[in-house]
Tab-separated table of C-alpha atoms in Angstrom:
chain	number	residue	atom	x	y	z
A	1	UNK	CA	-48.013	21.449	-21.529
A	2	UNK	CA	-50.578	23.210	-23.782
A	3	UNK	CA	-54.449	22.467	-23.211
A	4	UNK	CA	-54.961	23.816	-27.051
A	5	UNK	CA	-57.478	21.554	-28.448
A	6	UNK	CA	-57.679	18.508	-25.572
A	7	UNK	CA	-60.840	16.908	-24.384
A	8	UNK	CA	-62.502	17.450	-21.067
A	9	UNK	CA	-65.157	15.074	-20.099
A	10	UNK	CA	-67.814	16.599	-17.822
A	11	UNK	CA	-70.998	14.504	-16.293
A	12	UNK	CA	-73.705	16.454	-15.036
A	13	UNK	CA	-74.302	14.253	-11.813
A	14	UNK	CA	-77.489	16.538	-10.942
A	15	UNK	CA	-78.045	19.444	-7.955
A	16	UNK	CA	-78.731	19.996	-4.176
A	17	UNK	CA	-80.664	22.163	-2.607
A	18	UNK	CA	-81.414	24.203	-5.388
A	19	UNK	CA	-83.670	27.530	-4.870
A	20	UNK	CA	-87.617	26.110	-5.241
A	21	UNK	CA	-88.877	28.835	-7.825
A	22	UNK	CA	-92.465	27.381	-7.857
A	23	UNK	CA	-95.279	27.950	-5.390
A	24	UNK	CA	-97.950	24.722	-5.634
A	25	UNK	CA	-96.337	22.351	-7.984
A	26	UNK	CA	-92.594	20.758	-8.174
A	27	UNK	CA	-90.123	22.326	-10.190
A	28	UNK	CA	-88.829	21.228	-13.547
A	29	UNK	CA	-85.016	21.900	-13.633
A	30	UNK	CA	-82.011	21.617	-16.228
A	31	UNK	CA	-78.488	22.820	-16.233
A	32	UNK	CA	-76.653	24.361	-19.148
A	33	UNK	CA	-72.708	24.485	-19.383
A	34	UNK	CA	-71.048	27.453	-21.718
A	35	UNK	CA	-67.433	27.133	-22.561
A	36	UNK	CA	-66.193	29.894	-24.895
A	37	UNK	CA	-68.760	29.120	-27.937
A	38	UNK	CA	-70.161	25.850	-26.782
A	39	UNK	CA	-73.265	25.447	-25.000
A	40	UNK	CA	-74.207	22.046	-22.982
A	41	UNK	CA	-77.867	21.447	-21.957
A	42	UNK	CA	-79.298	18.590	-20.150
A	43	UNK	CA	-82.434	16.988	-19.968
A	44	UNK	CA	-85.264	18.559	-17.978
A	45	UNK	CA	-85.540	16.826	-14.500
A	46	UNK	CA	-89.227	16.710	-14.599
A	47	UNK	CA	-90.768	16.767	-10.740
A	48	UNK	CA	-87.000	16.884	-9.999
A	49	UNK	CA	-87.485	19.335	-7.262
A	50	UNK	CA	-85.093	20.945	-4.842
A	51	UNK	CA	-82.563	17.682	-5.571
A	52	UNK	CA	-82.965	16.644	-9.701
A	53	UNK	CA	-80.423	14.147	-11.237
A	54	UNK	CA	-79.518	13.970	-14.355
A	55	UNK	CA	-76.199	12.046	-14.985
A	56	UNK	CA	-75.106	13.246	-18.308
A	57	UNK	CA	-71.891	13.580	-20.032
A	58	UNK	CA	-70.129	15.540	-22.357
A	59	UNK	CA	-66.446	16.380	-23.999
A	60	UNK	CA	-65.051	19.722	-24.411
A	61	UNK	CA	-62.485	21.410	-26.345
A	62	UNK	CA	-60.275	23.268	-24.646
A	63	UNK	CA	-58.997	26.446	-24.800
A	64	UNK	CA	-55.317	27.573	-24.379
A	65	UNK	CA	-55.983	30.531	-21.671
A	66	UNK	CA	-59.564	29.577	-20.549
A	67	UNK	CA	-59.944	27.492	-17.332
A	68	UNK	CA	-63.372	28.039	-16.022
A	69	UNK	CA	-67.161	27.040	-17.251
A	70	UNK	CA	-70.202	28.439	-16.426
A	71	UNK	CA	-72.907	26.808	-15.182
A	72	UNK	CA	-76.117	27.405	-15.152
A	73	UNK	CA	-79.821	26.170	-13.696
A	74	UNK	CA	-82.988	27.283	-15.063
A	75	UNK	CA	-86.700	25.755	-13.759
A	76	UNK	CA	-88.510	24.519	-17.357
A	77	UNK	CA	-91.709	26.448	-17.946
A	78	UNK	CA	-94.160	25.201	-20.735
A	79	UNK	CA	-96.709	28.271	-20.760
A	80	UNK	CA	-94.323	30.918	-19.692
A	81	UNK	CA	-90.625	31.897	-19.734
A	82	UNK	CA	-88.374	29.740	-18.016
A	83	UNK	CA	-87.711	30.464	-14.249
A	84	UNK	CA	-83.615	31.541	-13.419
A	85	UNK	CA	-82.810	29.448	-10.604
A	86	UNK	CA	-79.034	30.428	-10.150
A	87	UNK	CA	-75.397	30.450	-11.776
A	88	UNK	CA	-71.845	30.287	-10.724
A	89	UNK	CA	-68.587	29.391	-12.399
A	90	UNK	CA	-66.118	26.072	-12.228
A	91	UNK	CA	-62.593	26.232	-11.843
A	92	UNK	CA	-60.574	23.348	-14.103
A	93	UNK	CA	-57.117	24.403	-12.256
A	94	UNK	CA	-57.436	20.630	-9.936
A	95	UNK	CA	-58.856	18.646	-13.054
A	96	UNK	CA	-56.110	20.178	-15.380
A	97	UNK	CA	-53.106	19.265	-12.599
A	98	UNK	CA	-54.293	16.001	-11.451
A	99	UNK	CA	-56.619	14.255	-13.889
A	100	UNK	CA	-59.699	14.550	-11.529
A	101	UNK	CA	-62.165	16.576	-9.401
A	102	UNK	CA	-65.797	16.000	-8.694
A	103	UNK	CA	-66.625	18.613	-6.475
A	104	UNK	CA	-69.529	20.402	-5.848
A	105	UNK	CA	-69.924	24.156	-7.159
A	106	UNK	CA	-72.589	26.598	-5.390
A	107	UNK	CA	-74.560	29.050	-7.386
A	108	UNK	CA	-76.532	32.698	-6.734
A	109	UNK	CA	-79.427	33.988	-7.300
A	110	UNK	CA	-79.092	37.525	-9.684
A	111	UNK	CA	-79.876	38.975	-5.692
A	112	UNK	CA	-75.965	37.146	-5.486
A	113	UNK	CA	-77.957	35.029	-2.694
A	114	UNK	CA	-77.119	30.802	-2.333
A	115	UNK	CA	-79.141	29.404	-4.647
A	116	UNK	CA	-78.120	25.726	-4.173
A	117	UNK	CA	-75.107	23.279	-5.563
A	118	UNK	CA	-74.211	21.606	-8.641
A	119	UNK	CA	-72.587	18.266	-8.821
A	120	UNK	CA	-70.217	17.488	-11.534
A	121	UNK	CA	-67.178	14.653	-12.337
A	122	UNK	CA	-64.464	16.359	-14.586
A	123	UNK	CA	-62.120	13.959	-16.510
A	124	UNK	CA	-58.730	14.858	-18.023
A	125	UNK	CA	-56.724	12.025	-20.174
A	126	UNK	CA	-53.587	14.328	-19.979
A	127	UNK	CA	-53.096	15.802	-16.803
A	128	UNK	CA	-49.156	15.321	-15.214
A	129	UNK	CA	-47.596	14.602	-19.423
A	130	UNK	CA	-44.864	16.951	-19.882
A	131	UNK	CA	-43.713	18.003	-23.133
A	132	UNK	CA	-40.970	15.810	-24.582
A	133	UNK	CA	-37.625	17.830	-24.835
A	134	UNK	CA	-36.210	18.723	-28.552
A	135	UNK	CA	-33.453	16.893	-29.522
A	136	UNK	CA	-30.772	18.659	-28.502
A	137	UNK	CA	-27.866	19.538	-31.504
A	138	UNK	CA	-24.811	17.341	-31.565
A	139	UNK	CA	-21.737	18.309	-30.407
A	140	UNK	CA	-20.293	18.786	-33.838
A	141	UNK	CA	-22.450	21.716	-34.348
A	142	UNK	CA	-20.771	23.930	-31.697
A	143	UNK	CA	-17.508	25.518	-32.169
A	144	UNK	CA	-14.903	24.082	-30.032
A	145	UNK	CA	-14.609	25.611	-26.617
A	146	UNK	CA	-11.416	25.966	-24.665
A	147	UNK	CA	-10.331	23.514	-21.794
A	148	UNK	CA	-12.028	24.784	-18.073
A	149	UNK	CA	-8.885	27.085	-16.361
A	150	UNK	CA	-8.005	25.301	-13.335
A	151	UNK	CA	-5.317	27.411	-11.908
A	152	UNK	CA	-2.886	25.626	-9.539
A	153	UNK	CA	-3.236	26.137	-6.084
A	154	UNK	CA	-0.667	28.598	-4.390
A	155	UNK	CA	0.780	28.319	-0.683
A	156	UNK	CA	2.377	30.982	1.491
A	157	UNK	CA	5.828	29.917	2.510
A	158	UNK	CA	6.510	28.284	5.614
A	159	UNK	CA	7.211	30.642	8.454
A	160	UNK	CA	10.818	30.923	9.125
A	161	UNK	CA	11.513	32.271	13.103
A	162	UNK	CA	13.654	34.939	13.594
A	163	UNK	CA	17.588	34.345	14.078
A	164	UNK	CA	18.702	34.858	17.824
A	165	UNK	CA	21.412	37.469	18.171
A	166	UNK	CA	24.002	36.579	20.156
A	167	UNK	CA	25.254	39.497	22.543
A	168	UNK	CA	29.200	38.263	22.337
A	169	UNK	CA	29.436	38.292	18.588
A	170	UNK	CA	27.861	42.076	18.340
A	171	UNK	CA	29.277	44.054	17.012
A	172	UNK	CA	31.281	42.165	14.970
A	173	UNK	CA	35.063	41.112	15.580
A	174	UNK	CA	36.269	42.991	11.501
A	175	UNK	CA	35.035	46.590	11.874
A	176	UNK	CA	34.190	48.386	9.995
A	177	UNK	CA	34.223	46.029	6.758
A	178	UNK	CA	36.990	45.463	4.773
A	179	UNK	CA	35.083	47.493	1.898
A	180	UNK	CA	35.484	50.779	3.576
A	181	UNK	CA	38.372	53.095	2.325
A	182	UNK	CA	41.281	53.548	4.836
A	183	UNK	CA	42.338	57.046	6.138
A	184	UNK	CA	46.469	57.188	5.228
A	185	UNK	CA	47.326	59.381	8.343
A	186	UNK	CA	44.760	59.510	11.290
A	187	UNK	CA	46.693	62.766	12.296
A	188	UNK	CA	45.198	64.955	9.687
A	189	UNK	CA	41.745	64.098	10.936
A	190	UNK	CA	42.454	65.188	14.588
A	191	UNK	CA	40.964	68.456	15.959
A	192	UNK	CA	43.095	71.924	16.358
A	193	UNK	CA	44.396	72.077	19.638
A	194	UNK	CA	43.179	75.508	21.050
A	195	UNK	CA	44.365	77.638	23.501
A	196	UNK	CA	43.028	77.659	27.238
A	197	UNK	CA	41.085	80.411	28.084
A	198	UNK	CA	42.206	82.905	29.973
A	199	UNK	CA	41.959	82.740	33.686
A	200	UNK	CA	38.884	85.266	35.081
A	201	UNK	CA	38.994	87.097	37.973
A	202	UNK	CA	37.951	85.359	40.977
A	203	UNK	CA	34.603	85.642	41.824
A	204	UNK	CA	33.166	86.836	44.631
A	205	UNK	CA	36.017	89.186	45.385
A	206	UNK	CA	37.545	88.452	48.990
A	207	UNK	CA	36.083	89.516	52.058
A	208	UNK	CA	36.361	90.706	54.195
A	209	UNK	CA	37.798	94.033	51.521
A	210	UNK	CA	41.432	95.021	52.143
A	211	UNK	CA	40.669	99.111	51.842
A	212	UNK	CA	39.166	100.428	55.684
A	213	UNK	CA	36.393	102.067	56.374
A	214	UNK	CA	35.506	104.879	59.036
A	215	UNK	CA	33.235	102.864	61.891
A	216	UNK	CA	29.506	104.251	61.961
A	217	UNK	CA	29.139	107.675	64.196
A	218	UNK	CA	25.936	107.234	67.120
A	219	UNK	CA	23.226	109.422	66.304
A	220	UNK	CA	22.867	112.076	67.220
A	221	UNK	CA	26.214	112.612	68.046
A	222	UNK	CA	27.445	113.397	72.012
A	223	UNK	CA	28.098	116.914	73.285
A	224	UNK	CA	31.576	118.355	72.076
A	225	UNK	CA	32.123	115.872	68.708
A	226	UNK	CA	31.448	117.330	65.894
A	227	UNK	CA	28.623	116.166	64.191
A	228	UNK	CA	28.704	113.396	61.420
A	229	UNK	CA	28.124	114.438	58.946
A	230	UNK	CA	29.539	117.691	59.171
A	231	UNK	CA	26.786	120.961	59.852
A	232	UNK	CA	26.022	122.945	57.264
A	233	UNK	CA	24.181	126.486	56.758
A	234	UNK	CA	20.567	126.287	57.083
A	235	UNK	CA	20.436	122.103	57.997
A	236	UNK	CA	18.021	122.090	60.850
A	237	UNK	CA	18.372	121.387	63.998
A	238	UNK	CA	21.321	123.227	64.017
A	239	UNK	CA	24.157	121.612	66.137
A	240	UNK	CA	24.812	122.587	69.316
A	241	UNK	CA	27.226	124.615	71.213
């Protein structure tokens, strides 16, 4: 909800502890409040010391996009310029939301040292009102929409076991099928008839071998044989005699 142009009550309930700018005699303070362009100022608190009251209210205007006030205390002077006491700033973000806050806001010295507190009750007549909602067109207005598509649920067909063979009926009594052309003469499909091959020669031959041969001679040969084999010119030892 917009703030633009609302009223804020504020009462200056008065300050604690406040920064004691005077050396023999008591202070005089006041407080001043600055909101955008206005400017609060309350009473001086005359002898009000260290702990002045003042209990004064005002209203404020808001400000759409401004939430804070400044506040300021100053000790009142009659011969010379008044004496800065402190300043510090106050947050409306609680009194906006809920209606209500009367805390206490601390202020510094220029030095940014405490300079004491100021206590204040913040009032807001329109805190938690929401903005009614425009009236919303009727139905008429709108073109005609098509019906929500609510497709129909599909299933996966029930699972069918397999179909046991049975071992006496495979294969089947009629085959092959009865679609299958029939040969006219089987006789023209049967293989050539070759001739046998030829018998081979037995193999290994037969031993022991029909043809003779001469038994082995000793070596070397005895006195009187001739010599196997036979001696020829120059073959040394010679044979001999």
């Amino acid at each position: 909800m917009s703030i633009q142009g609302q009223l804020l009550e504020v009462t200056v309930v008065g300050c604690n502890k406040l920064k004691d700018t005077e050396w023999i005699s008591r202070q005089d303070p006041y407080v001043i409040l600055e909101y955008a362009t206005t400017k609060f100022r309350t009473r001086t608190s005359r002898d009000g010391g260290r702990n002045p009251s003042f209990q004064e209210k005002t209203a404020l205007s808001l400000i759409e996009g401004l939430r804070e006030i400044s506040v300021s205390v100053w000790n009142d002077n009659t011969v010379s310029h008044d004496d800065f006491i402190g300043s510090g700033r106050v947050q409306l973000s609680k009194v906006l939301a809920e209606g209500y806050d009367d805390s206490c806001w601390s202020i510094q010295s220029r030095s940014g040292r405490y300079s004491g507190e100021v206590k204040l009750i913040m009032h807001y007549a329109n805190a938690g009102k929401a903005e009614k909602p425009a009236k919303s067109a009727t139905p008429s207005s709108y073109a005609p929409t098509a019906p929500p598509y609510n497709p129909a649920p599909q299933y996966a067909p029930p699972y069918m076991p397999p179909r046991a063979v049975d071992s006496f009926s495979y294969p089947p009594a009629a085959y092959p099928p009865a679609g299958y052309p029939q040969v006219a003469d089987p006789a023209l499909y049967q293989p050539a008839i070759y001739p046998p091959p030829l018998l081979q020669q037995q193999y290994p031959p037969t031993y022991p071998p029909t043809q003779t041969y001469l038994p082995p001679q000793p070596y070397p040969p005895p006195p009187g044989q001739p010599c196997y084999p036979p001696a020829y010119p120059g073959v040394y030892p010679p044979p001999p005699y």
